[in-house]
Amino acid sequence: MASKKIKKVETPIDRRETFVSIQKNFAEDGNAQEKLKTLYDLQQADTAIDKIVQLRGELPAEVSALEDELEQMNAKCAQINSFIEGMTRAIADNKQNIVDCDEQIAKYQKQLENITNSREYDSLAKEIENQELLRQIAEKNIGEAKVKIGEAKSDIESVKDMISIRTSDLDAKKEELSHIVESTAKEEEKLQAVRKACAAKIDSRTMSAYERIRESVRNHLAVVTVYNDNACGGCFNTIIPQRLLDIESNRKLIICEHCGRIIVNPDFTQKQ
């Protein structure tokens, strides 16, 4: 009976896993020196890309903020215009109410000419009084609506002036950003290609650890060399002699016990 071939099960990547397991996985895969050099090259590419991004400074955020502000101001203009339209309709409705009141008053006044008793007179007089009151309310509503429309038009002019200023600011920021992006586009494209090539050579578990370290340190340096012959190039804490020998051997993935960065052989800097 033929024996079944056992398929190796790949352990899912856990971003919380210890560096001990990553170091073990790194050692088992072989070609440690080549992988360490690839990690170093990846870091160099990422550092160069970071510098290009820094050249853009706060411009992308400023452009985004101005776009958001303009969107809000345009929405405010639309809201004010909608309010003005509502007030204009209210004025038209109240003008129609005045016409209706005048017609009712004229009708009741004509009926007064043919009354036969005081009770009927009092009833018609009361109706006329009510219509005159409704007419006054309509006139008051028209006056208040006109005042509100005037205030709204003043507000919308102020918003439009601000939109004009912010649009000019946005155009200037976009043009400045465009010049920077255009001047660095080719260089960034090459660096991204290098990064992609390096990432393709690194196993997913090590790559995950690399990205995790980059995210956790302020200068985004996940891979550093030995500094001044005996210290970590990231935190500058002294490295014990045995660790220095391990780093020099290029056979192990060495993690700084102080800052968590990957430390590689400084000889890699001479092979660029």
GROMACS .gro file of C-alpha atoms in nm:
model
  272
    1MET     CA    1   0.000   0.000   0.000
    2ALA     CA    2   0.149   0.332  -0.108
    3SER     CA    3   0.207   0.576   0.170
    4LYS     CA    4   0.023   0.908   0.146
    5LYS     CA    5   0.233   1.218   0.097
    6ILE     CA    6   0.192   1.445   0.397
    7LYS     CA    7   0.127   1.805   0.298
    8LYS     CA    8   0.285   2.071   0.518
    9VAL     CA    9   0.019   2.296   0.667
   10GLU     CA   10   0.108   2.666   0.659
   11THR     CA   11   0.042   2.829   0.997
   12PRO     CA   12  -0.174   3.140   0.962
   13ILE     CA   13   0.007   3.468   1.026
   14ASP     CA   14  -0.069   3.621   1.365
   15ARG     CA   15   0.048   3.981   1.402
   16ARG     CA   16   0.081   3.918   1.776
   17GLU     CA   17   0.316   3.620   1.738
   18THR     CA   18   0.657   3.640   1.906
   19PHE     CA   19   0.976   3.717   1.717
   20VAL     CA   20   1.110   3.381   1.840
   21SER     CA   21   0.871   3.194   1.609
   22ILE     CA   22   0.954   3.431   1.323
   23GLN     CA   23   1.327   3.379   1.377
   24LYS     CA   24   1.274   3.003   1.376
   25ASN     CA   25   1.074   3.020   1.053
   26PHE     CA   26   1.341   3.245   0.902
   27ALA     CA   27   1.619   3.000   0.989
   28GLU     CA   28   1.428   2.699   0.855
   29ASP     CA   29   1.378   2.853   0.510
   30GLY     CA   30   1.753   2.871   0.434
   31ASN     CA   31   1.949   3.134   0.238
   32ALA     CA   32   1.956   3.358   0.546
   33GLN     CA   33   2.223   3.591   0.410
   34GLU     CA   34   2.033   3.654   0.088
   35LYS     CA   35   1.710   3.717   0.279
   36LEU     CA   36   1.881   3.955   0.522
   37LYS     CA   37   2.029   4.147   0.229
   38THR     CA   38   1.685   4.159   0.067
   39LEU     CA   39   1.534   4.294   0.391
   40TYR     CA   40   1.805   4.561   0.401
   41ASP     CA   41   1.738   4.656   0.036
   42LEU     CA   42   1.366   4.669   0.108
   43GLN     CA   43   1.428   4.906   0.397
   44GLN     CA   44   1.649   5.127   0.180
   45ALA     CA   45   1.376   5.148  -0.085
   46ASP     CA   46   1.110   5.227   0.177
   47THR     CA   47   1.331   5.494   0.335
   48ALA     CA   48   1.383   5.660  -0.003
   49ILE     CA   49   1.008   5.648  -0.069
   50ASP     CA   50   0.943   5.798   0.275
   51LYS     CA   51   1.175   6.089   0.188
   52ILE     CA   52   0.980   6.154  -0.132
   53VAL     CA   53   0.655   6.152   0.065
   54GLN     CA   54   0.812   6.395   0.314
   55LEU     CA   55   0.890   6.633   0.028
   56ARG     CA   56   0.515   6.666  -0.022
   57GLY     CA   57   0.491   6.765   0.344
   58GLU     CA   58   0.145   6.860   0.459
   59LEU     CA   59   0.027   6.943   0.106
   60PRO     CA   60  -0.186   6.627   0.054
   61ALA     CA   61  -0.357   6.682   0.391
   62GLU     CA   62  -0.404   7.053   0.317
   63VAL     CA   63  -0.554   6.978  -0.025
   64SER     CA   64  -0.791   6.724   0.130
   65ALA     CA   65  -0.891   6.969   0.407
   66LEU     CA   66  -0.960   7.247   0.154
   67GLU     CA   67  -1.168   7.010  -0.060
   68ASP     CA   68  -1.372   6.911   0.246
   69GLU     CA   69  -1.416   7.277   0.345
   70LEU     CA   70  -1.531   7.371  -0.006
   71GLU     CA   71  -1.774   7.081  -0.009
   72GLN     CA   72  -1.923   7.202   0.321
   73MET     CA   73  -1.947   7.563   0.199
   74ASN     CA   74  -2.115   7.457  -0.126
   75ALA     CA   75  -2.358   7.249   0.078
   76LYS     CA   76  -2.425   7.556   0.295
   77CYS     CA   77  -2.494   7.764  -0.019
   78ALA     CA   78  -2.739   7.502  -0.139
   79GLN     CA   79  -2.906   7.501   0.204
   80ILE     CA   80  -2.937   7.882   0.206
   81ASN     CA   81  -3.075   7.882  -0.149
   82SER     CA   82  -3.330   7.621  -0.044
   83PHE     CA   83  -3.425   7.841   0.253
   84ILE     CA   84  -3.467   8.145   0.023
   85GLU     CA   85  -3.687   7.941  -0.210
   86GLY     CA   86  -3.899   7.836   0.089
   87MET     CA   87  -3.936   8.197   0.205
   88THR     CA   88  -4.024   8.308  -0.150
   89ARG     CA   89  -4.299   8.043  -0.162
   90ALA     CA   90  -4.420   8.158   0.179
   91ILE     CA   91  -4.444   8.518   0.053
   92ALA     CA   92  -4.646   8.403  -0.250
   93ASP     CA   93  -4.877   8.199  -0.025
   94ASN     CA   94  -4.931   8.494   0.210
   95LYS     CA   95  -5.000   8.728  -0.083
   96GLN     CA   96  -5.266   8.484  -0.198
   97ASN     CA   97  -5.405   8.478   0.158
   98ILE     CA   98  -5.433   8.858   0.144
   99VAL     CA   99  -5.623   8.835  -0.186
  100ASP     CA  100  -5.855   8.573  -0.034
  101CYS     CA  101  -5.908   8.786   0.277
  102ASP     CA  102  -5.991   9.093   0.064
  103GLU     CA  103  -6.245   8.891  -0.132
  104GLN     CA  104  -6.405   8.763   0.187
  105ILE     CA  105  -6.414   9.112   0.339
  106ALA     CA  106  -6.574   9.253   0.024
  107LYS     CA  107  -6.834   8.975   0.028
  108TYR     CA  108  -6.923   9.030   0.395
  109GLN     CA  109  -6.937   9.408   0.349
  110LYS     CA  110  -7.183   9.360   0.061
  111GLN     CA  111  -7.393   9.132   0.280
  112LEU     CA  112  -7.405   9.406   0.543
  113GLU     CA  113  -7.616   9.611   0.303
  114ASN     CA  114  -7.895   9.355   0.323
  115ILE     CA  115  -7.900   9.265   0.695
  116THR     CA  116  -8.237   9.242   0.872
  117ASN     CA  117  -8.135   9.229   1.240
  118SER     CA  118  -7.854   9.317   1.481
  119ARG     CA  119  -7.761   8.957   1.543
  120GLU     CA  120  -7.683   8.906   1.173
  121TYR     CA  121  -7.491   9.236   1.171
  122ASP     CA  122  -7.275   9.131   1.468
  123SER     CA  123  -7.201   8.796   1.300
  124LEU     CA  124  -7.088   8.960   0.973
  125ALA     CA  125  -6.888   9.225   1.159
  126LYS     CA  126  -6.708   8.949   1.347
  127GLU     CA  127  -6.626   8.769   1.021
  128ILE     CA  128  -6.488   9.091   0.872
  129GLU     CA  129  -6.278   9.147   1.184
  130ASN     CA  130  -6.137   8.793   1.160
  131GLN     CA  131  -6.048   8.836   0.792
  132GLU     CA  132  -5.877   9.169   0.865
  133LEU     CA  133  -5.678   9.000   1.141
  134LEU     CA  134  -5.577   8.718   0.905
  135ARG     CA  135  -5.478   8.982   0.649
  136GLN     CA  136  -5.256   9.157   0.904
  137ILE     CA  137  -5.092   8.826   0.996
  138ALA     CA  138  -5.023   8.756   0.627
  139GLU     CA  139  -4.871   9.104   0.582
  140LYS     CA  140  -4.655   9.050   0.892
  141ASN     CA  141  -4.541   8.712   0.759
  142ILE     CA  142  -4.447   8.871   0.427
  143GLY     CA  143  -4.245   9.141   0.600
  144GLU     CA  144  -4.058   8.890   0.820
  145ALA     CA  145  -3.992   8.662   0.521
  146LYS     CA  146  -3.844   8.953   0.322
  147VAL     CA  147  -3.613   9.038   0.613
  148LYS     CA  148  -3.502   8.674   0.637
  149ILE     CA  149  -3.444   8.657   0.261
  150GLY     CA  150  -3.228   8.971   0.282
  151GLU     CA  151  -3.021   8.820   0.566
  152ALA     CA  152  -2.990   8.489   0.378
  153LYS     CA  153  -2.873   8.665   0.062
  154SER     CA  154  -2.612   8.851   0.266
  155ASP     CA  155  -2.497   8.521   0.420
  156ILE     CA  156  -2.474   8.350   0.083
  157GLU     CA  157  -2.264   8.634  -0.059
  158SER     CA  158  -2.022   8.596   0.234
  159VAL     CA  159  -2.003   8.221   0.177
  160LYS     CA  160  -1.946   8.272  -0.198
  161ASP     CA  161  -1.663   8.517  -0.125
  162MET     CA  162  -1.504   8.257   0.104
  163ILE     CA  163  -1.554   7.987  -0.161
  164SER     CA  164  -1.370   8.206  -0.411
  165ILE     CA  165  -1.077   8.254  -0.169
  166ARG     CA  166  -1.061   7.884  -0.075
  167THR     CA  167  -1.084   7.779  -0.440
  168SER     CA  168  -0.781   7.996  -0.520
  169ASP     CA  169  -0.597   7.844  -0.223
  170LEU     CA  170  -0.688   7.492  -0.339
  171ASP     CA  171  -0.574   7.558  -0.695
  172ALA     CA  172  -0.239   7.690  -0.568
  173LYS     CA  173  -0.189   7.391  -0.334
  174LYS     CA  174  -0.282   7.144  -0.607
  175GLU     CA  175  -0.040   7.306  -0.850
  176GLU     CA  176   0.241   7.298  -0.593
  177LEU     CA  177   0.168   6.933  -0.512
  178SER     CA  178   0.149   6.846  -0.881
  179HIS     CA  179   0.497   6.993  -0.943
  180ILE     CA  180   0.645   6.791  -0.656
  181VAL     CA  181   0.474   6.468  -0.764
  182GLU     CA  182   0.578   6.521  -1.126
  183SER     CA  183   0.941   6.589  -1.035
  184THR     CA  184   0.964   6.273  -0.822
  185ALA     CA  185   0.732   6.044  -1.019
  186LYS     CA  186   1.003   5.856  -1.211
  187GLU     CA  187   1.222   5.809  -0.906
  188GLU     CA  188   0.929   5.688  -0.698
  189GLU     CA  189   0.821   5.449  -0.974
  190LYS     CA  190   1.171   5.292  -0.976
  191LEU     CA  191   1.175   5.265  -0.598
  192GLN     CA  192   0.831   5.106  -0.592
  193ALA     CA  193   0.954   4.850  -0.846
  194VAL     CA  194   1.255   4.772  -0.624
  195ARG     CA  195   1.027   4.744  -0.322
  196LYS     CA  196   0.791   4.509  -0.505
  197ALA     CA  197   1.082   4.290  -0.619
  198CYS     CA  198   1.224   4.269  -0.267
  199ALA     CA  199   0.885   4.197  -0.109
  200ALA     CA  200   0.831   3.913  -0.355
  201LYS     CA  201   1.149   3.741  -0.229
  202ILE     CA  202   1.050   3.762   0.140
  203ASP     CA  203   0.818   3.508   0.300
  204SER     CA  204   0.484   3.641   0.422
  205ARG     CA  205   0.559   3.584   0.790
  206THR     CA  206   0.884   3.785   0.783
  207MET     CA  207   0.720   4.051   0.567
  208SER     CA  208   0.439   4.084   0.820
  209ALA     CA  209   0.694   4.129   1.100
  210TYR     CA  210   0.883   4.389   0.896
  211GLU     CA  211   0.569   4.593   0.834
  212ARG     CA  212   0.470   4.563   1.199
  213ILE     CA  213   0.808   4.699   1.314
  214ARG     CA  214   0.789   4.987   1.063
  215GLU     CA  215   0.449   5.085   1.197
  216SER     CA  216   0.566   5.076   1.558
  217VAL     CA  217   0.875   5.302   1.530
  218ARG     CA  218   0.868   5.677   1.468
  219ASN     CA  219   1.128   5.687   1.189
  220HIS     CA  220   0.986   5.372   1.019
  221LEU     CA  221   1.327   5.201   1.026
  222ALA     CA  222   1.255   4.832   1.075
  223VAL     CA  223   1.598   4.717   0.949
  224VAL     CA  224   1.917   4.883   1.078
  225THR     CA  225   2.288   4.803   1.077
  226VAL     CA  226   2.533   4.794   1.366
  227TYR     CA  227   2.630   5.145   1.477
  228ASN     CA  228   2.983   5.230   1.587
  229ASP     CA  229   3.083   4.860   1.581
  230ASN     CA  230   2.884   4.762   1.892
  231ALA     CA  231   2.544   4.931   1.907
  232CYS     CA  232   2.200   4.901   1.747
  233GLY     CA  233   2.162   5.149   1.462
  234GLY     CA  234   1.803   5.216   1.571
  235CYS     CA  235   1.815   5.277   1.946
  236PHE     CA  236   2.198   5.294   1.990
  237ASN     CA  237   2.194   5.050   2.283
  238THR     CA  238   2.501   4.829   2.315
  239ILE     CA  239   2.483   4.482   2.157
  240ILE     CA  240   2.640   4.192   2.345
  241PRO     CA  241   2.943   4.026   2.177
  242GLN     CA  242   2.760   3.699   2.101
  243ARG     CA  243   2.487   3.890   1.920
  244LEU     CA  244   2.747   4.083   1.723
  245LEU     CA  245   2.896   3.753   1.605
  246ASP     CA  246   2.549   3.627   1.506
  247ILE     CA  247   2.489   3.946   1.307
  248GLU     CA  248   2.825   3.919   1.136
  249SER     CA  249   2.760   3.554   1.042
  250ASN     CA  250   2.452   3.649   0.835
  251ARG     CA  251   2.286   3.323   0.939
  252LYS     CA  252   2.017   3.446   1.177
  253LEU     CA  253   1.742   3.704   1.198
  254ILE     CA  254   1.857   3.916   1.492
  255ILE     CA  255   1.607   4.136   1.672
  256CYS     CA  256   1.723   4.417   1.902
  257GLU     CA  257   1.608   4.332   2.254
  258HIS     CA  258   1.566   4.704   2.331
  259CYS     CA  259   1.378   4.851   2.033
  260GLY     CA  260   1.259   4.543   1.842
  261ARG     CA  261   1.427   4.637   1.513
  262ILE     CA  262   1.598   4.386   1.285
  263ILE     CA  263   1.977   4.431   1.294
  264VAL     CA  264   2.181   4.329   0.989
  265ASN     CA  265   2.548   4.319   0.896
  266PRO     CA  266   2.691   4.667   0.822
  267ASP     CA  267   2.879   4.511   0.529
  268PHE     CA  268   2.550   4.531   0.335
  269THR     CA  269   2.596   4.908   0.309
  270GLN     CA  270   2.913   4.852   0.108
  271LYS     CA  271   2.738   4.630  -0.147
  272GLN     CA  272   2.493   4.886  -0.283
   0.00000   0.00000   0.00000
